[in-house]
């Protein structure tokens, strides 16, 4: 598969065309941003870790019956994925209070919910990815009712699979963000990434944060936390 022109450079990844019009190449960077791009930095080795962790999770989810965009890992930082039309929604699942949930409702972090929650943000950098409800997503023509239903069911299924997988690694899956896309035949697949950039991971025993919050909140040992998560997930 030949790598062709760069189509898009995002905050964490570059996306290239390939000689197959249905396949893209994703290249993971060490760049890190937070607070809608206001805070910028680099996390050494992050690109390689997020590439490998994402691909591991995507392949596990495929085995559990969740369709994904994953095609093939090419190198440390590069992966082939099915080209999808991204549904412009960030789908956030929460098992434990943290981050914007704790702030919005004025509660402490660490409240374990009886049931997982779901919410959507409208993917639009200029607007700062505002919270959106299903009716507004429908009104904006972002997705159909059926597509939103499919996305919700898939997101909760991903949560069940990931929650028990991470429990075995002595990690609490606090919350995470997913993106979905439509492939050529119109079906919905899980896309983008699943990594310490997009999930909150707390060690189950010490409650130590093992994710991007170490960067967002200047907690130090950012690289170590990413490496520790890769070690637990991939066993190396
Ligand atoms: P951002 O755009 O938020 O800065 P990234 O740096 O991660 O994010 O850029 C990757 C971009 O590629 C994102 O906009 C994401 O929605 C998009 N993307 C992820 N998977 C696919 C795919 N399979 N097909 C097309 N676009 C994708
Ligand atoms: N998240 C993400 N990208 C975003 C916003 C959130 O990957 O643009 C992830 C974030 O890492 C966390 C979860 O979604 O695991 C919930 O984030 P929250 O709404 O608490 O936002 P934040 O703390 O970033 O304001």
Short mmCIF file of C-alpha atoms and ligand atoms in Angstrom, two decimals:
data_model
loop_
_atom_site.label_atom_id
_atom_site.label_comp_id
_atom_site.label_asym_id
_atom_site.label_seq_id
_atom_site.Cartn_x
_atom_site.Cartn_y
_atom_site.Cartn_z
CA UNK A 1 0.00 0.00 0.00
CA UNK A 2 1.51 3.32 -1.07
CA UNK A 3 1.38 6.39 1.17
CA UNK A 4 0.19 9.38 -0.88
CA UNK A 5 -0.67 13.00 -0.08
CA UNK A 6 -1.46 14.21 3.43
CA UNK A 7 -5.19 14.95 3.59
CA UNK A 8 -5.38 16.35 7.10
CA UNK A 9 -3.15 17.24 10.00
CA UNK A 10 -4.99 17.14 13.30
CA UNK A 11 -3.79 17.84 16.82
CA UNK A 12 -2.61 14.27 17.46
CA UNK A 13 -2.52 12.53 14.10
CA UNK A 14 -1.81 13.05 10.41
CA UNK A 15 -4.07 11.39 7.87
CA UNK A 16 -2.79 10.37 4.42
CA UNK A 17 -4.43 9.04 1.28
CA UNK A 18 -3.23 5.69 -0.06
CA UNK A 19 -3.47 4.11 -3.50
CA UNK A 20 -6.69 2.45 -2.31
CA UNK A 21 -9.49 5.07 -2.24
CA UNK A 22 -11.25 3.18 0.56
CA UNK A 23 -8.19 3.10 2.83
CA UNK A 24 -6.37 5.88 4.73
CA UNK A 25 -3.07 5.88 6.56
CA UNK A 26 -3.02 7.40 10.06
CA UNK A 27 0.29 8.62 11.52
CA UNK A 28 0.31 9.24 15.30
CA UNK A 29 2.27 12.27 16.59
CA UNK A 30 3.83 13.01 19.98
CA UNK A 31 2.04 16.39 20.06
CA UNK A 32 -0.39 16.90 22.91
CA UNK A 33 -3.05 19.57 23.32
CA UNK A 34 -5.67 20.26 25.96
CA UNK A 35 -8.42 22.77 26.67
CA UNK A 36 -9.40 23.08 22.99
CA UNK A 37 -5.82 23.58 21.88
CA UNK A 38 -4.99 26.31 24.43
CA UNK A 39 -2.37 24.14 26.14
CA UNK A 40 0.24 22.64 23.83
CA UNK A 41 3.16 20.30 24.42
CA UNK A 42 4.75 17.02 23.47
CA UNK A 43 4.72 13.69 25.23
CA UNK A 44 7.79 11.72 24.11
CA UNK A 45 6.84 8.33 22.69
CA UNK A 46 3.09 9.03 22.86
CA UNK A 47 2.47 8.53 19.13
CA UNK A 48 3.89 5.02 19.12
CA UNK A 49 2.06 4.08 22.34
CA UNK A 50 -1.32 5.44 21.19
CA UNK A 51 -0.96 3.70 17.81
CA UNK A 52 -0.27 0.32 19.38
CA UNK A 53 -2.80 0.68 22.19
CA UNK A 54 -5.54 1.82 19.79
CA UNK A 55 -4.90 -1.08 17.44
CA UNK A 56 -4.91 -3.57 20.30
CA UNK A 57 -8.25 -2.23 21.55
CA UNK A 58 -9.80 -2.10 18.06
CA UNK A 59 -8.83 -5.73 17.35
CA UNK A 60 -10.18 -6.84 20.72
CA UNK A 61 -13.47 -5.02 20.06
CA UNK A 62 -13.77 -6.57 16.57
CA UNK A 63 -13.47 -10.01 18.20
CA UNK A 64 -16.27 -9.02 20.57
CA UNK A 65 -18.50 -8.10 17.62
CA UNK A 66 -17.97 -4.33 17.40
CA UNK A 67 -17.17 -3.28 13.80
CA UNK A 68 -14.19 -0.90 13.59
CA UNK A 69 -12.18 1.00 10.97
CA UNK A 70 -9.00 -1.00 11.73
CA UNK A 71 -7.24 -2.57 8.73
CA UNK A 72 -3.53 -3.11 9.49
CA UNK A 73 -0.71 -1.82 11.67
CA UNK A 74 2.12 -0.74 9.35
CA UNK A 75 4.81 0.52 11.71
CA UNK A 76 5.36 1.95 15.19
CA UNK A 77 3.27 5.02 14.42
CA UNK A 78 1.37 4.19 11.22
CA UNK A 79 -1.83 2.26 10.68
CA UNK A 80 -4.15 1.63 7.74
CA UNK A 81 -7.83 2.26 8.44
CA UNK A 82 -11.03 2.12 6.42
CA UNK A 83 -11.87 5.58 5.14
CA UNK A 84 -15.06 6.68 6.83
CA UNK A 85 -17.22 9.76 6.83
CA UNK A 86 -16.87 10.79 10.47
CA UNK A 87 -20.15 11.42 12.32
CA UNK A 88 -19.31 14.80 13.89
CA UNK A 89 -20.14 13.71 17.43
CA UNK A 90 -17.77 12.98 20.28
CA UNK A 91 -19.45 10.19 22.18
CA UNK A 92 -18.51 10.22 25.86
CA UNK A 93 -19.20 7.34 28.23
CA UNK A 94 -18.65 7.74 31.96
CA UNK A 95 -18.49 5.15 34.74
CA UNK A 96 -17.05 7.41 37.45
CA UNK A 97 -17.36 11.20 37.89
CA UNK A 98 -14.40 13.25 36.64
CA UNK A 99 -13.42 16.15 34.41
CA UNK A 100 -16.15 18.26 32.88
CA UNK A 101 -18.90 16.19 34.56
CA UNK A 102 -17.57 16.95 38.05
CA UNK A 103 -17.10 20.61 37.14
CA UNK A 104 -20.50 21.08 35.48
CA UNK A 105 -22.48 19.55 38.33
CA UNK A 106 -20.25 20.72 41.19
CA UNK A 107 -19.46 17.24 42.48
CA UNK A 108 -16.19 15.61 43.44
CA UNK A 109 -14.32 13.25 41.14
CA UNK A 110 -14.52 9.55 41.91
CA UNK A 111 -18.27 8.96 42.40
CA UNK A 112 -18.94 5.48 40.98
CA UNK A 113 -22.19 5.56 38.99
CA UNK A 114 -24.79 2.79 39.34
CA UNK A 115 -25.17 2.88 35.54
CA UNK A 116 -22.83 4.27 32.88
CA UNK A 117 -23.80 7.62 31.32
CA UNK A 118 -23.57 8.82 27.72
CA UNK A 119 -23.34 12.30 26.27
CA UNK A 120 -22.46 13.85 22.94
CA UNK A 121 -20.37 16.83 21.94
CA UNK A 122 -20.73 18.39 18.51
CA UNK A 123 -17.31 18.04 16.84
CA UNK A 124 -16.61 21.61 15.80
CA UNK A 125 -13.30 23.23 16.80
CA UNK A 126 -14.53 26.79 16.11
CA UNK A 127 -17.39 26.30 18.56
CA UNK A 128 -15.22 24.43 21.09
CA UNK A 129 -17.07 21.09 20.71
CA UNK A 130 -20.28 22.12 22.53
CA UNK A 131 -22.48 19.61 24.35
CA UNK A 132 -25.36 18.53 22.09
CA UNK A 133 -28.47 16.41 22.67
CA UNK A 134 -29.96 13.86 20.29
CA UNK A 135 -32.76 16.15 19.12
CA UNK A 136 -30.32 18.91 18.23
CA UNK A 137 -28.06 16.41 16.44
CA UNK A 138 -31.10 15.27 14.41
CA UNK A 139 -32.13 18.89 13.72
CA UNK A 140 -28.63 19.65 12.45
CA UNK A 141 -28.69 16.57 10.22
CA UNK A 142 -25.58 15.22 11.92
CA UNK A 143 -26.99 11.67 11.96
CA UNK A 144 -30.31 9.87 11.59
CA UNK A 145 -32.35 8.50 14.51
CA UNK A 146 -31.32 4.97 13.57
CA UNK A 147 -27.66 5.95 13.36
CA UNK A 148 -27.79 7.61 16.78
CA UNK A 149 -29.45 4.48 18.21
CA UNK A 150 -26.72 2.28 16.67
CA UNK A 151 -23.98 4.56 17.99
CA UNK A 152 -25.43 4.48 21.53
CA UNK A 153 -25.72 0.69 21.52
CA UNK A 154 -22.18 0.28 20.18
CA UNK A 155 -20.75 2.78 22.69
CA UNK A 156 -22.29 0.95 25.68
CA UNK A 157 -21.07 -2.38 24.28
CA UNK A 158 -17.54 -0.94 23.95
CA UNK A 159 -17.80 0.19 27.58
CA UNK A 160 -18.75 -3.30 28.82
CA UNK A 161 -15.87 -4.92 26.93
CA UNK A 162 -13.32 -2.29 27.98
CA UNK A 163 -14.45 -2.06 31.61
CA UNK A 164 -13.87 -5.74 32.27
CA UNK A 165 -10.65 -5.82 30.23
CA UNK A 166 -9.17 -2.95 32.27
CA UNK A 167 -10.44 -4.34 35.59
CA UNK A 168 -8.18 -7.34 34.94
CA UNK A 169 -5.26 -4.92 34.54
CA UNK A 170 -6.09 -3.34 37.93
CA UNK A 171 -7.28 -0.21 36.14
CA UNK A 172 -10.61 1.59 36.60
CA UNK A 173 -12.04 2.86 33.32
CA UNK A 174 -13.36 6.24 34.46
CA UNK A 175 -14.56 7.74 31.17
CA UNK A 176 -13.64 7.87 27.49
CA UNK A 177 -14.45 9.44 24.14
CA UNK A 178 -15.35 7.55 20.98
CA UNK A 179 -15.88 8.60 17.38
CA UNK A 180 -17.91 6.73 14.81
CA UNK A 181 -17.94 6.89 11.03
CA UNK A 182 -19.87 5.65 8.05
CA UNK A 183 -18.19 3.34 5.54
CA UNK A 184 -19.05 3.29 1.81
CA UNK A 185 -22.06 0.97 2.30
CA UNK A 186 -23.54 3.31 4.94
CA UNK A 187 -22.85 1.08 7.94
CA UNK A 188 -21.48 2.57 11.16
CA UNK A 189 -18.06 1.56 12.49
CA UNK A 190 -15.97 2.64 15.45
CA UNK A 191 -13.20 5.01 14.23
CA UNK A 192 -10.45 7.33 15.48
CA UNK A 193 -8.51 6.16 18.57
CA UNK A 194 -8.77 4.59 22.03
CA UNK A 195 -5.74 5.55 24.11
CA UNK A 196 -4.58 7.35 27.26
CA UNK A 197 -5.31 10.55 25.27
CA UNK A 198 -9.00 9.70 25.01
CA UNK A 199 -9.70 7.66 28.16
CA UNK A 200 -9.32 8.30 31.89
CA UNK A 201 -7.53 5.39 33.55
CA UNK A 202 -7.06 5.20 37.34
CA UNK A 203 -5.01 2.50 39.03
CA UNK A 204 -7.61 0.51 40.98
CA UNK A 205 -5.44 0.26 44.11
CA UNK A 206 -3.65 3.61 44.34
CA UNK A 207 -6.12 5.66 42.22
CA UNK A 208 -3.07 7.12 40.48
CA UNK A 209 -3.99 8.77 37.17
CA UNK A 210 -2.50 6.93 34.16
CA UNK A 211 -3.75 9.14 31.32
CA UNK A 212 -3.71 12.58 29.72
CA UNK A 213 -4.87 14.26 32.93
CA UNK A 214 -1.19 14.10 33.98
CA UNK A 215 -0.49 16.48 31.06
CA UNK A 216 -3.66 18.59 31.43
CA UNK A 217 -3.06 19.14 35.15
CA UNK A 218 0.77 19.25 35.16
CA UNK A 219 1.00 16.23 37.46
CA UNK A 220 4.40 15.11 36.13
CA UNK A 221 5.52 11.63 35.00
CA UNK A 222 3.35 11.91 31.90
CA UNK A 223 5.56 9.66 29.74
CA UNK A 224 5.77 7.08 32.55
CA UNK A 225 1.99 6.88 32.81
CA UNK A 226 1.57 6.27 29.06
CA UNK A 227 4.34 3.64 29.14
CA UNK A 228 2.75 1.97 32.18
CA UNK A 229 -0.62 1.70 30.41
CA UNK A 230 1.01 0.22 27.31
CA UNK A 231 2.85 -2.28 29.49
CA UNK A 232 -0.33 -3.37 31.24
CA UNK A 233 -2.32 -3.60 27.99
CA UNK A 234 0.26 -5.21 25.71
CA UNK A 235 2.27 -6.93 28.40
CA UNK A 236 5.53 -5.23 27.42
P1 LIG B 1 -8.33 16.45 15.72
O1 LIG B 1 -9.00 16.53 14.37
O2 LIG B 1 -9.35 16.51 16.83
O3 LIG B 1 -7.20 17.38 15.90
P2 LIG B 1 -6.61 14.07 15.33
O4 LIG B 1 -5.31 14.77 15.35
O5 LIG B 1 -6.74 12.80 16.08
O6 LIG B 1 -7.82 14.95 15.87
O7 LIG B 1 -6.95 13.85 13.80
C1 LIG B 1 -7.46 12.70 13.28
C2 LIG B 1 -8.70 13.03 12.45
O8 LIG B 1 -9.03 11.91 11.64
C3 LIG B 1 -9.90 13.34 13.32
O9 LIG B 1 -10.58 14.46 12.80
C4 LIG B 1 -10.77 12.08 13.19
O10 LIG B 1 -12.14 12.38 13.29
C5 LIG B 1 -10.42 11.60 11.79
N1 LIG B 1 -10.56 10.16 11.57
C6 LIG B 1 -10.34 9.15 12.46
N2 LIG B 1 -10.55 7.94 11.91
C7 LIG B 1 -10.90 8.17 10.61
C8 LIG B 1 -11.26 7.33 9.50
N3 LIG B 1 -11.28 6.00 9.63
N4 LIG B 1 -11.59 7.93 8.32
C9 LIG B 1 -11.59 9.28 8.20
N5 LIG B 1 -11.25 10.13 9.20
C10 LIG B 1 -10.92 9.59 10.40
N1 LIG B 2 -12.12 13.50 25.64
C1 LIG B 2 -11.40 13.39 24.46
N2 LIG B 2 -11.41 14.43 23.59
C2 LIG B 2 -12.10 15.57 23.81
C3 LIG B 2 -12.84 15.68 25.01
C4 LIG B 2 -12.82 14.63 25.90
O1 LIG B 2 -10.76 12.37 24.23
O2 LIG B 2 -12.08 16.47 22.95
C5 LIG B 2 -12.12 12.41 26.63
C6 LIG B 2 -11.32 12.73 27.88
O3 LIG B 2 -9.98 12.26 27.74
C7 LIG B 2 -12.05 11.97 28.94
C8 LIG B 2 -13.50 11.91 28.46
O4 LIG B 2 -13.44 12.18 27.07
O5 LIG B 2 -11.56 10.64 29.03
C9 LIG B 2 -14.39 12.91 29.16
O6 LIG B 2 -13.83 14.17 29.08
P1 LIG B 2 -14.47 15.43 29.84
O7 LIG B 2 -15.79 15.74 29.22
O8 LIG B 2 -14.47 15.20 31.29
O9 LIG B 2 -13.55 16.60 29.37
P2 LIG B 2 -12.29 17.37 29.91
O10 LIG B 2 -11.89 16.92 31.24
O11 LIG B 2 -11.30 17.09 28.81
O12 LIG B 2 -12.80 18.78 29.89
#
